CSV table of C-alpha atoms and ligand atoms in Angstrom, one decimal:
chain,number,residue,atom,x,y,z
R,14,UNK,CA,-15.1,63.2,11.4
R,15,UNK,CA,-13.2,59.7,11.7
R,16,UNK,CA,-10.1,59.4,9.9
R,17,UNK,CA,-9.1,55.9,8.9
R,18,UNK,CA,-5.5,55.3,8.6
R,19,UNK,CA,-4.2,52.1,7.1
R,20,UNK,CA,-2.2,50.1,9.5
R,21,UNK,CA,1.4,49.9,8.0
R,22,UNK,CA,4.7,48.4,8.6
R,23,UNK,CA,7.6,48.0,6.2
R,24,UNK,CA,6.9,44.2,5.8
R,25,UNK,CA,3.4,45.2,4.2
R,26,UNK,CA,4.7,46.1,0.9
R,27,UNK,CA,4.0,44.3,-2.4
R,28,UNK,CA,6.2,43.6,-5.6
R,29,UNK,CA,4.6,47.0,-7.0
R,30,UNK,CA,6.1,48.8,-4.4
R,31,UNK,CA,9.6,47.4,-5.0
R,32,UNK,CA,12.4,49.9,-5.4
R,33,UNK,CA,14.3,49.8,-8.8
R,34,UNK,CA,16.6,46.9,-8.9
R,35,UNK,CA,15.4,45.9,-5.6
R,36,UNK,CA,13.9,42.5,-6.9
R,37,UNK,CA,17.0,41.8,-9.3
R,38,UNK,CA,19.1,42.0,-6.4
R,39,UNK,CA,17.3,40.0,-4.0
R,40,UNK,CA,17.3,37.4,-6.9
R,41,UNK,CA,20.9,37.5,-7.7
R,42,UNK,CA,21.7,37.3,-3.8
R,43,UNK,CA,19.9,33.6,-3.4
R,44,UNK,CA,20.4,32.5,-6.9
R,45,UNK,CA,23.8,30.8,-6.1
R,46,UNK,CA,22.7,29.0,-2.8
R,47,UNK,CA,24.2,25.7,-2.6
R,48,UNK,CA,21.1,24.7,-0.5
R,49,UNK,CA,18.6,25.5,-3.6
R,50,UNK,CA,16.9,22.3,-4.3
R,51,UNK,CA,16.9,20.9,-7.7
R,52,UNK,CA,13.4,19.3,-8.1
R,53,UNK,CA,11.6,20.5,-5.1
R,54,UNK,CA,9.4,23.8,-5.9
R,55,UNK,CA,11.0,26.7,-4.0
R,56,UNK,CA,11.0,30.2,-4.3
R,57,UNK,CA,13.6,32.2,-6.6
R,58,UNK,CA,14.2,34.7,-3.4
R,59,UNK,CA,12.0,35.6,-0.7
R,60,UNK,CA,9.9,33.2,1.6
R,61,UNK,CA,7.5,30.5,0.5
R,62,UNK,CA,5.0,28.8,2.7
R,63,UNK,CA,1.7,26.9,2.4
R,64,UNK,CA,0.8,25.6,-1.4
R,65,UNK,CA,-2.1,26.7,-2.6
R,66,UNK,CA,-4.8,26.4,-5.3
R,67,UNK,CA,-3.3,23.1,-6.6
R,68,UNK,CA,-5.1,21.5,-9.7
R,69,UNK,CA,-4.4,19.7,-13.2
R,70,UNK,CA,-6.0,22.2,-15.1
R,71,UNK,CA,-6.3,22.3,-19.1
R,72,UNK,CA,-3.7,19.8,-19.2
R,73,UNK,CA,-1.3,21.1,-16.8
R,74,UNK,CA,-0.4,21.0,-13.4
R,75,UNK,CA,-0.7,24.2,-11.5
R,76,UNK,CA,1.1,25.2,-8.1
R,77,UNK,CA,0.6,28.5,-6.5
R,78,UNK,CA,2.2,29.1,-3.1
R,79,UNK,CA,2.4,31.7,-0.3
R,80,UNK,CA,5.1,34.3,-0.9
R,81,UNK,CA,6.6,37.1,0.6
R,82,UNK,CA,9.1,38.5,-2.0
R,83,UNK,CA,11.5,41.0,0.3
R,84,UNK,CA,13.4,38.5,2.4
R,85,UNK,CA,12.9,35.5,4.5
R,86,UNK,CA,10.2,36.8,6.9
R,87,UNK,CA,6.3,36.4,7.0
R,88,UNK,CA,5.2,39.7,5.5
R,89,UNK,CA,2.8,40.6,2.8
R,90,UNK,CA,1.8,37.4,1.2
R,91,UNK,CA,1.4,37.2,-2.4
R,92,UNK,CA,0.3,33.8,-4.3
R,93,UNK,CA,3.1,32.9,-6.7
R,94,UNK,CA,2.7,30.8,-9.5
R,95,UNK,CA,4.4,27.6,-11.3
R,96,UNK,CA,3.2,25.3,-13.7
R,97,UNK,CA,4.2,21.9,-15.2
R,98,UNK,CA,3.4,19.4,-18.2
R,99,UNK,CA,5.0,16.5,-16.1
R,100,UNK,CA,4.6,17.3,-12.6
R,101,UNK,CA,8.5,17.3,-12.3
R,102,UNK,CA,9.8,20.0,-14.5
R,103,UNK,CA,8.3,23.4,-13.4
R,104,UNK,CA,8.3,26.9,-15.0
R,105,UNK,CA,7.7,30.1,-13.1
R,106,UNK,CA,4.6,32.3,-14.1
R,107,UNK,CA,4.1,35.9,-13.1
R,108,UNK,CA,2.8,36.4,-9.7
R,109,UNK,CA,-0.7,35.5,-9.7
R,110,UNK,CA,-2.2,37.3,-6.7
R,111,UNK,CA,-0.8,40.8,-5.4
R,112,UNK,CA,-2.6,42.1,-2.6
R,113,UNK,CA,-3.2,45.7,-3.4
R,114,UNK,CA,-7.1,45.9,-2.5
R,115,UNK,CA,-8.6,47.3,0.6
R,116,UNK,CA,-10.3,43.6,1.0
R,117,UNK,CA,-6.8,41.8,0.8
R,118,UNK,CA,-4.8,44.9,2.1
R,119,UNK,CA,-2.4,43.0,4.4
R,120,UNK,CA,-1.9,39.8,2.3
R,121,UNK,CA,-3.5,37.2,-0.1
R,122,UNK,CA,-3.7,34.2,2.5
R,123,UNK,CA,-4.0,30.6,1.6
R,124,UNK,CA,-6.9,28.9,-0.2
R,125,UNK,CA,-7.7,26.0,-2.6
R,126,UNK,CA,-9.0,26.1,-6.1
R,127,UNK,CA,-12.0,24.5,-7.9
R,128,UNK,CA,-12.5,24.0,-11.7
R,129,UNK,CA,-15.9,25.4,-12.7
R,130,UNK,CA,-17.1,25.6,-16.3
R,131,UNK,CA,-13.7,25.5,-17.9
R,132,UNK,CA,-12.1,28.0,-15.2
R,133,UNK,CA,-10.2,27.7,-12.3
R,134,UNK,CA,-11.6,29.5,-9.3
R,135,UNK,CA,-9.0,30.5,-6.8
R,136,UNK,CA,-10.4,31.2,-3.3
R,137,UNK,CA,-8.2,33.0,-1.0
R,138,UNK,CA,-8.4,34.9,2.3
R,139,UNK,CA,-7.9,38.5,2.3
R,140,UNK,CA,-6.1,39.2,5.5
R,141,UNK,CA,-6.8,42.6,7.2
R,142,UNK,CA,-4.6,44.0,10.0
R,143,UNK,CA,-6.1,47.0,12.0
R,144,UNK,CA,-2.8,47.2,14.3
R,145,UNK,CA,-0.3,44.8,15.4
R,146,UNK,CA,-2.7,42.4,17.3
R,147,UNK,CA,-6.0,43.1,15.8
R,148,UNK,CA,-7.4,41.7,12.4
R,149,UNK,CA,-10.0,40.4,10.5
R,150,UNK,CA,-10.5,38.2,7.2
R,151,UNK,CA,-12.5,38.6,4.0
R,152,UNK,CA,-12.9,35.6,1.6
R,153,UNK,CA,-12.0,36.4,-1.9
R,154,UNK,CA,-12.1,35.0,-5.4
R,155,UNK,CA,-9.8,35.0,-8.4
R,156,UNK,CA,-10.5,33.1,-11.7
R,157,UNK,CA,-7.9,31.9,-14.2
R,158,UNK,CA,-8.9,31.2,-17.7
R,159,UNK,CA,-7.8,28.9,-20.1
R,160,UNK,CA,-5.4,31.4,-21.6
R,161,UNK,CA,-3.9,31.5,-18.0
R,162,UNK,CA,-5.1,35.1,-17.4
R,163,UNK,CA,-5.8,35.6,-14.0
R,164,UNK,CA,-8.6,38.3,-12.7
R,165,UNK,CA,-9.9,39.0,-8.9
R,166,UNK,CA,-13.6,38.8,-9.3
R,167,UNK,CA,-15.5,41.9,-9.5
R,168,UNK,CA,-17.8,41.2,-6.3
R,169,UNK,CA,-14.9,40.7,-4.0
R,170,UNK,CA,-14.9,40.3,-1.2
R,171,UNK,CA,-17.1,37.3,-1.7
R,172,UNK,CA,-17.5,36.9,2.0
R,173,UNK,CA,-16.8,40.1,4.0
R,174,UNK,CA,-15.6,39.9,7.7
R,175,UNK,CA,-16.1,36.8,9.9
R,176,UNK,CA,-19.0,35.5,11.6
R,177,UNK,CA,-20.4,36.1,15.0
R,178,UNK,CA,-18.9,33.9,17.5
R,179,UNK,CA,-15.2,33.9,16.1
R,180,UNK,CA,-12.2,35.9,16.1
R,181,UNK,CA,-10.3,37.5,13.1
R,182,UNK,CA,-8.7,34.2,12.6
R,183,UNK,CA,-10.8,33.0,9.9
R,184,UNK,CA,-9.1,31.6,6.8
R,185,UNK,CA,-7.8,29.1,4.2
R,186,UNK,CA,-10.9,28.3,2.2
R,187,UNK,CA,-11.4,24.8,0.8
R,188,UNK,CA,-14.2,24.6,-1.7
R,189,UNK,CA,-15.8,21.6,-3.1
R,190,UNK,CA,-19.3,20.3,-4.5
R,191,UNK,CA,-21.6,18.1,-3.3
R,192,UNK,CA,-25.2,17.0,-4.7
R,193,UNK,CA,-25.4,20.3,-6.9
R,194,UNK,CA,-24.2,22.5,-4.2
R,195,UNK,CA,-20.9,24.1,-3.4
R,196,UNK,CA,-19.4,24.2,0.2
R,197,UNK,CA,-16.5,26.2,1.6
R,198,UNK,CA,-14.5,25.1,4.7
R,199,UNK,CA,-12.5,27.4,6.6
R,200,UNK,CA,-10.2,27.1,9.4
R,201,UNK,CA,-11.2,29.3,12.2
R,202,UNK,CA,-11.0,30.4,16.1
R,203,UNK,CA,-14.0,30.6,18.3
R,204,UNK,CA,-14.3,33.7,20.4
R,205,UNK,CA,-13.2,31.4,23.5
R,206,UNK,CA,-9.9,31.1,21.4
R,207,UNK,CA,-10.4,27.4,20.6
R,208,UNK,CA,-10.3,26.0,17.0
R,209,UNK,CA,-12.8,25.1,14.5
R,210,UNK,CA,-13.9,24.5,11.0
R,211,UNK,CA,-16.8,26.4,9.9
R,212,UNK,CA,-18.8,26.0,6.8
R,213,UNK,CA,-20.6,28.4,4.1
R,214,UNK,CA,-22.7,27.2,1.1
R,215,UNK,CA,-23.6,28.4,-1.8
R,216,UNK,CA,-25.5,27.7,-5.2
R,217,UNK,CA,-23.2,29.3,-7.6
R,218,UNK,CA,-19.5,29.2,-6.0
R,219,UNK,CA,-19.9,33.2,-6.1
R,220,UNK,CA,-22.5,34.0,-3.4
R,221,UNK,CA,-22.0,32.4,0.0
R,222,UNK,CA,-24.1,32.0,3.3
R,223,UNK,CA,-22.9,31.0,6.5
R,224,UNK,CA,-23.9,27.7,7.6
R,225,UNK,CA,-22.5,26.6,10.6
R,226,UNK,CA,-19.9,25.1,12.4
R,227,UNK,CA,-18.6,21.5,11.4
R,228,UNK,CA,-19.3,19.0,14.3
R,229,UNK,CA,-15.9,17.2,14.3
R,230,UNK,CA,-16.4,14.7,17.1
R,231,UNK,CA,-12.6,14.9,17.7
R,232,UNK,CA,-12.1,15.9,21.2
R,233,UNK,CA,-9.4,18.5,20.4
R,234,UNK,CA,-7.7,19.7,23.8
R,235,UNK,CA,-8.4,23.4,25.0
R,236,UNK,CA,-5.0,24.2,24.1
R,237,UNK,CA,-5.9,23.8,20.5
R,238,UNK,CA,-6.5,27.5,19.6
R,239,UNK,CA,-6.8,27.5,15.9
R,240,UNK,CA,-7.3,25.0,13.0
R,241,UNK,CA,-5.6,26.0,9.8
R,242,UNK,CA,-5.7,24.8,6.1
R,243,UNK,CA,-8.8,22.3,6.2
R,244,UNK,CA,-8.8,20.1,3.0
R,245,UNK,CA,-11.7,17.5,2.4
R,246,UNK,CA,-11.5,14.5,0.0
R,247,UNK,CA,-13.0,11.1,-0.8
R,248,UNK,CA,-10.6,8.3,-1.0
R,249,UNK,CA,-11.4,4.6,-1.2
R,250,UNK,CA,-15.0,5.5,-0.1
R,251,UNK,CA,-14.0,7.2,2.7
R,252,UNK,CA,-14.2,11.0,3.7
R,253,UNK,CA,-10.9,12.4,4.7
R,254,UNK,CA,-10.2,15.6,6.5
R,255,UNK,CA,-6.7,17.2,6.5
R,256,UNK,CA,-6.1,19.8,8.8
R,257,UNK,CA,-3.3,21.7,10.5
R,258,UNK,CA,-4.1,22.4,14.3
R,259,UNK,CA,-2.2,24.6,16.3
R,260,UNK,CA,-1.7,24.2,20.1
R,261,UNK,CA,-1.8,20.3,20.3
R,262,UNK,CA,0.2,18.7,23.3
R,263,UNK,CA,3.2,16.7,22.0
R,264,UNK,CA,2.5,13.0,22.4
R,265,UNK,CA,5.5,10.4,23.0
R,266,UNK,CA,5.7,9.6,19.3
R,267,UNK,CA,3.3,12.2,17.4
R,268,UNK,CA,2.9,15.9,17.2
R,269,UNK,CA,6.2,16.8,18.1
R,270,UNK,CA,6.7,20.0,16.1
R,271,UNK,CA,5.7,23.3,17.1
R,272,UNK,CA,2.7,23.0,14.7
R,273,UNK,CA,1.3,19.9,13.1
R,274,UNK,CA,-0.9,18.0,10.8
R,275,UNK,CA,-3.7,15.6,11.2
R,276,UNK,CA,-5.7,13.8,9.1
R,277,UNK,CA,-9.0,12.4,9.9
R,278,UNK,CA,-10.9,9.2,8.4
R,279,UNK,CA,-14.6,9.0,8.7
R,280,UNK,CA,-17.9,10.3,7.3
R,281,UNK,CA,-18.9,13.6,6.4
R,282,UNK,CA,-22.7,14.7,6.2
R,283,UNK,CA,-22.1,18.2,5.0
R,284,UNK,CA,-25.9,19.0,5.2
R,285,UNK,CA,-25.9,18.2,8.9
R,286,UNK,CA,-22.6,19.5,9.5
R,287,UNK,CA,-21.1,16.3,11.2
R,288,UNK,CA,-17.9,14.5,10.6
R,289,UNK,CA,-18.1,11.0,12.3
R,290,UNK,CA,-14.7,10.2,13.0
R,291,UNK,CA,-13.4,6.7,12.6
R,292,UNK,CA,-9.7,7.5,13.4
R,293,UNK,CA,-7.2,10.3,13.1
R,294,UNK,CA,-3.2,10.4,12.8
R,295,UNK,CA,-0.3,12.8,12.3
R,296,UNK,CA,0.1,12.6,8.5
R,297,UNK,CA,4.1,13.3,8.4
R,298,UNK,CA,6.6,12.9,11.2
R,299,UNK,CA,9.2,15.0,9.9
R,300,UNK,CA,10.6,18.4,11.3
R,301,UNK,CA,9.5,20.5,8.3
R,302,UNK,CA,5.9,19.7,7.1
R,303,UNK,CA,2.8,21.9,7.5
R,304,UNK,CA,-0.4,23.2,5.6
R,305,UNK,CA,-0.5,20.4,3.0
R,306,UNK,CA,-3.0,20.5,0.1
R,307,UNK,CA,-4.4,17.7,-2.1
R,308,UNK,CA,-5.8,17.5,-5.4
R,309,UNK,CA,-7.0,15.1,-8.4
R,310,UNK,CA,-4.1,14.0,-10.7
R,311,UNK,CA,-4.1,13.2,-14.4
R,312,UNK,CA,-5.3,9.7,-13.7
R,313,UNK,CA,-7.8,10.1,-10.8
R,314,UNK,CA,-5.2,9.9,-8.3
R,315,UNK,CA,-5.1,12.1,-4.9
R,316,UNK,CA,-1.9,13.9,-5.1
R,317,UNK,CA,-0.5,16.0,-2.1
R,318,UNK,CA,1.9,18.6,-1.6
R,319,UNK,CA,2.9,20.1,1.5
R,320,UNK,CA,5.0,22.9,2.7
R,321,UNK,CA,8.2,21.7,4.0
R,322,UNK,CA,8.7,24.3,6.5
R,323,UNK,CA,7.7,25.5,9.9
R,324,UNK,CA,6.5,28.8,11.4
R,325,UNK,CA,8.6,30.6,14.0
R,326,UNK,CA,11.9,29.0,13.2
R,327,UNK,CA,15.0,30.6,11.8
R,328,UNK,CA,16.4,28.6,8.9
R,329,UNK,CA,20.1,29.0,7.8
R,330,UNK,CA,19.0,29.9,4.4
R,331,UNK,CA,17.4,32.9,5.9
R,332,UNK,CA,20.8,34.9,5.7
R,333,UNK,CA,20.5,34.3,1.7
R,334,UNK,CA,17.1,36.0,1.9
R,335,UNK,CA,15.3,32.9,0.7
R,336,UNK,CA,13.5,30.3,2.7
R,337,UNK,CA,11.6,27.2,2.5
R,338,UNK,CA,10.4,24.6,-0.2
R,339,UNK,CA,7.5,22.4,-0.8
R,340,UNK,CA,7.6,18.5,-0.4
R,341,UNK,CA,7.7,16.5,-3.7
R,342,UNK,CA,4.2,15.5,-5.0
R,343,UNK,CA,2.9,12.5,-3.3
R,344,UNK,CA,0.1,10.0,-4.2
R,345,UNK,CA,-2.4,9.1,-1.1
R,346,UNK,CA,-3.8,5.7,-0.7
R,347,UNK,CA,-5.8,4.2,2.5
R,348,UNK,CA,-4.5,0.7,3.5
R,349,UNK,CA,-5.6,-0.9,6.7
R,350,UNK,CA,-7.4,2.2,7.8
R,351,UNK,CA,-4.3,4.5,7.4
R,352,UNK,CA,-3.5,7.1,5.0
R,353,UNK,CA,-0.1,5.9,3.1
R,354,UNK,CA,2.0,8.6,1.2
R,355,UNK,CA,4.2,7.3,-2.0
R,356,UNK,CA,6.0,9.6,-4.3
R,357,UNK,CA,4.0,10.5,-7.2
R,358,UNK,CA,4.8,7.9,-10.0
R,359,UNK,CA,5.8,11.0,-12.3
R,360,UNK,CA,9.1,11.1,-10.1
R,361,UNK,CA,10.5,8.2,-11.8
R,362,UNK,CA,11.0,10.6,-15.0
R,363,UNK,CA,13.9,12.3,-12.8
R,364,UNK,CA,16.1,9.4,-12.8
R,365,UNK,CA,19.2,9.5,-14.6
R,366,UNK,CA,21.6,7.0,-14.0
R,367,UNK,CA,21.5,4.4,-11.3
R,368,UNK,CA,23.8,2.3,-9.4
R,369,UNK,CA,23.0,-1.0,-7.1
R,370,UNK,CA,24.7,-3.1,-4.4
R,371,UNK,CA,24.0,-5.9,-2.1
R,372,UNK,CA,24.4,-5.0,1.7
R,373,UNK,CA,25.7,-7.3,4.0
R,374,UNK,CA,26.0,-6.1,7.5
R,375,UNK,CA,27.5,-7.5,10.6
R,376,UNK,CA,27.5,-6.5,14.4
R,377,UNK,CA,29.0,-3.0,14.4
R,378,UNK,CA,29.5,-2.4,10.6
R,379,UNK,CA,28.9,0.4,8.3
R,380,UNK,CA,28.7,0.6,4.4
R,381,UNK,CA,29.7,3.7,2.9
R,382,UNK,CA,28.9,4.9,-0.5
R,383,UNK,CA,30.0,8.5,-1.9
R,384,UNK,CA,26.7,9.6,-2.3
R,385,UNK,CA,25.5,13.2,-4.1
R,386,UNK,CA,23.2,15.7,-3.2
R,387,UNK,CA,20.5,14.9,-5.5
R,388,UNK,CA,19.1,11.3,-5.6
R,389,UNK,CA,16.6,8.7,-4.8
R,390,UNK,CA,17.6,5.9,-2.7
R,391,UNK,CA,15.6,2.5,-2.4
R,392,UNK,CA,16.9,0.3,0.2
R,393,UNK,CA,15.4,-3.0,1.2
R,394,UNK,CA,16.4,-4.7,4.1
R,395,UNK,CA,16.0,-8.4,5.0
R,396,UNK,CA,16.9,-11.2,7.4
R,397,UNK,CA,17.1,-8.2,10.1
R,398,UNK,CA,18.8,-9.6,13.5
R,399,UNK,CA,20.2,-6.3,14.6
R,400,UNK,CA,18.5,-4.4,17.4
R,401,UNK,CA,19.3,-0.9,16.1
R,402,UNK,CA,20.2,-0.4,12.7
R,403,UNK,CA,19.8,2.6,10.3
R,404,UNK,CA,21.2,5.1,7.6
R,405,UNK,CA,23.0,8.3,7.9
R,406,UNK,CA,22.5,10.9,5.3
R,407,UNK,CA,24.5,13.8,4.1
R,408,UNK,CA,27.2,12.2,5.9
R,409,UNK,CA,31.0,13.5,6.5
R,410,UNK,CA,33.3,13.4,9.3
R,411,UNK,CA,31.4,16.0,11.1
R,412,UNK,CA,27.8,15.8,10.0
R,413,UNK,CA,25.0,13.5,9.4
R,414,UNK,CA,21.1,13.2,9.4
R,415,UNK,CA,20.7,9.9,11.2
R,416,UNK,CA,17.4,7.7,10.6
R,417,UNK,CA,17.8,4.7,13.3
R,418,UNK,CA,15.2,1.9,13.7
R,419,UNK,CA,15.1,0.4,17.0
R,420,UNK,CA,13.5,-3.1,17.2
R,421,UNK,CA,12.8,-3.4,21.1
R,422,UNK,CA,11.2,0.3,21.1
R,423,UNK,CA,9.3,-0.8,17.7
R,424,UNK,CA,10.0,2.8,16.8
R,425,UNK,CA,12.0,4.8,14.4
R,426,UNK,CA,13.8,8.0,15.1
R,427,UNK,CA,15.1,10.7,12.9
R,428,UNK,CA,18.0,13.1,14.4
R,429,UNK,CA,19.4,16.3,12.8
R,430,UNK,CA,21.7,17.5,15.6
R,431,UNK,CA,24.7,16.7,14.2
R,432,UNK,CA,25.2,19.7,11.6
R,433,UNK,CA,27.4,22.8,11.9
R,434,UNK,CA,24.3,24.7,10.7
R,435,UNK,CA,22.0,23.8,13.6
R,436,UNK,CA,18.4,25.1,13.9
R,437,UNK,CA,15.0,24.7,15.4
R,438,UNK,CA,16.8,23.3,18.6
R,439,UNK,CA,14.4,25.0,20.8
R,440,UNK,CA,11.9,22.2,19.7
R,441,UNK,CA,14.3,19.2,19.8
R,442,UNK,CA,16.6,17.8,17.4
R,443,UNK,CA,14.8,14.3,17.3
R,444,UNK,CA,11.6,13.2,15.8
R,445,UNK,CA,10.1,9.7,16.4
R,446,UNK,CA,7.4,7.2,15.1
R,447,UNK,CA,6.2,3.9,16.2
R,448,UNK,CA,6.6,1.3,13.3
R,449,UNK,CA,6.1,-2.3,13.4
R,450,UNK,CA,9.8,-3.6,12.6
R,451,UNK,CA,9.8,-7.1,11.9
R,452,UNK,CA,12.6,-8.9,9.6
R,453,UNK,CA,12.2,-6.9,6.7
R,454,UNK,CA,12.2,-3.0,6.1
R,455,UNK,CA,11.9,-0.9,3.0
R,456,UNK,CA,13.0,2.6,2.7
R,457,UNK,CA,12.9,5.2,-0.2
R,458,UNK,CA,14.3,8.3,0.2
R,459,UNK,CA,14.6,11.6,-1.9
R,460,UNK,CA,17.7,13.7,-1.2
R,461,UNK,CA,17.6,17.3,-2.7
R,462,UNK,CA,20.4,19.5,-1.3
R,463,UNK,CA,18.8,20.7,1.8
R,464,UNK,CA,15.8,18.3,2.1
R,465,UNK,CA,15.1,14.9,2.7
R,466,UNK,CA,11.8,12.9,2.2
R,467,UNK,CA,11.9,9.4,3.8
R,468,UNK,CA,9.2,6.9,3.2
R,469,UNK,CA,9.1,3.7,5.2
R,470,UNK,CA,7.4,0.6,4.4
R,471,UNK,CA,5.7,1.8,1.3
R,472,UNK,CA,4.7,5.2,2.8
R,473,UNK,CA,3.3,4.0,5.9
R,474,UNK,CA,5.5,6.6,8.0
R,475,UNK,CA,7.0,9.5,6.3
R,476,UNK,CA,9.5,12.0,7.8
R,477,UNK,CA,10.0,15.5,5.7
R,478,UNK,CA,13.0,17.5,7.2
R,479,UNK,CA,15.3,20.0,5.9
R,480,UNK,CA,19.0,20.0,6.8
R,481,UNK,CA,21.6,22.8,5.7
R,482,UNK,CA,24.8,20.5,5.4
R,483,UNK,CA,28.2,21.4,4.4
R,484,UNK,CA,29.2,20.9,0.8
R,485,UNK,CA,31.3,17.8,1.7
R,486,UNK,CA,28.4,16.2,3.6
R,487,UNK,CA,27.1,14.0,0.8
R,488,UNK,CA,28.1,10.5,2.1
R,489,UNK,CA,25.5,7.7,2.9
R,490,UNK,CA,26.0,5.2,5.6
R,491,UNK,CA,24.0,2.1,6.3
R,492,UNK,CA,24.8,0.9,10.0
R,493,UNK,CA,23.6,-1.9,12.2
R,494,UNK,CA,24.6,-3.6,15.6
R,495,UNK,CA,23.7,-7.1,14.3
R,496,UNK,CA,23.4,-9.0,11.2
R,497,UNK,CA,21.4,-7.8,8.2
R,498,UNK,CA,20.9,-8.5,4.5
R,499,UNK,CA,19.6,-6.1,2.0
R,500,UNK,CA,20.3,-4.1,-1.2
R,501,UNK,CA,20.0,-0.9,-2.3
R,502,UNK,CA,19.7,1.3,-5.7
R,503,UNK,CA,20.6,4.9,-5.8
R,504,UNK,CA,19.2,6.9,-8.7
R,505,UNK,CA,20.7,10.3,-9.6
R,506,UNK,CA,18.3,12.9,-9.9
R,507,UNK,CA,19.7,15.7,-12.0
R,508,UNK,CA,16.8,18.1,-12.4
R,509,UNK,CA,17.4,21.8,-11.9
R,510,UNK,CA,14.1,23.4,-12.6
R,511,UNK,CA,13.3,26.8,-11.1
R,512,UNK,CA,16.7,28.1,-10.7
D,6,FRU,C1,-0.4,28.7,7.2
D,6,FRU,C2,-0.9,29.9,7.4
D,6,FRU,C3,-2.4,29.8,7.0
D,6,FRU,C4,-2.4,31.3,6.1
D,6,FRU,C5,-1.0,31.4,5.7
D,6,FRU,C6,-0.4,32.9,5.7
D,6,FRU,O1,1.0,28.1,7.4
D,6,FRU,O2,-0.9,30.6,8.5
D,6,FRU,O3,-3.3,29.9,7.8
D,6,FRU,O4,-3.4,31.3,5.2
D,6,FRU,O5,-0.2,30.5,6.6
D,6,FRU,O6,0.8,32.8,5.0
């Protein structure tokens, strides 16, 4: 008789296995961190990664996220849950999905949601590990009703195992409806270890059959070994696919992180499994951005949250037993064949008091403002004659995050080397993007204790980055090697939700 023993490691524990007071102690330890964001969704303790199941459902915004409770490592993933009436003040709810079943024995991995007949269907991947190297995956369903009660579906797993021709890396379901039929996109790895997106179909969103692989016409290099977290939506009459490929080669001004996020514009013919590509680009140029998801907001707008983090990197907050946060919600649009990202309009509700001033810079000059650690900054620069100019955030005598515009290179760079708490240096301290720099530039920045989200030229280029500054590093400097005029508004944002 064969005896099957379940593969175990200390990191494969759920909250139900917590020792007495263990969770309370973890909570206490990370509660007083000066780096905990004020208005960005973050974990109380433990590690957060991808946003999951995003929805505006039954009059409230729901955000679920990947969560490992017992410290800052990628262990047994749960779905944590927060909700909000206004998209800016968030409330924690009980853990939505705890992986205690055979079919999700090593984690409830990422997935998306879809509202069906007044209930929110939460699709996720049940991760299965046989040993340290070998794995499989089941696709699973949990359903949240209007009272907020969540139950795992009785026929789970709704898809057992992976189709022939693929490795155990098949995950992150995205379900949508088209012409009365449901389709599920999954990130996958072919048996030859290259990345793909595969598709299942269904009449009732519960019983699924394998349809095939999406022909993406993307010409991804063979080094691309996995496509994670596919998302699909229509925007301004175009089909958009957002995906997180792993194993891309870095380019001069793109894909400079270990893992990256790409969006693809074109035309999806799901019936024939083709995506005709008109263009594709990197979505965010910062150091910490991965596995984003989108959903439809209150007014039909397309909203996005991303994970403001990166795998395989140790972050300074790890020693406080918590890690990562999400981006602020962003509203997407397509302008001149590119996705632009703007902070969701709801974020204006966070503004408390504001200050404004003119900026007049000469060669070599700097203008200084004392700053704080939770603010929104809007800067508009005109009559730029300077060759290089920019802005330092989290600035003090010894630290600063430097955003520098270079006119002759027609590029913008972000450098985070200048901090006592350096991290991620193995992948470089600088990120860059091409940018058409004329006589005017506008910049909108959201700073929240240990994160800066920088939107340039109305969201044409966005950098999402974490930094872990000293408590004194709160200053803002605008610098220039030539003449420029402009003005800024700084809004103090005083929200402290999800303590
Ligand atoms: C992306 C990812 C997903 C997976 C999840 C596990 O960051 O690797 O592919 O479902 O994280 O936490």
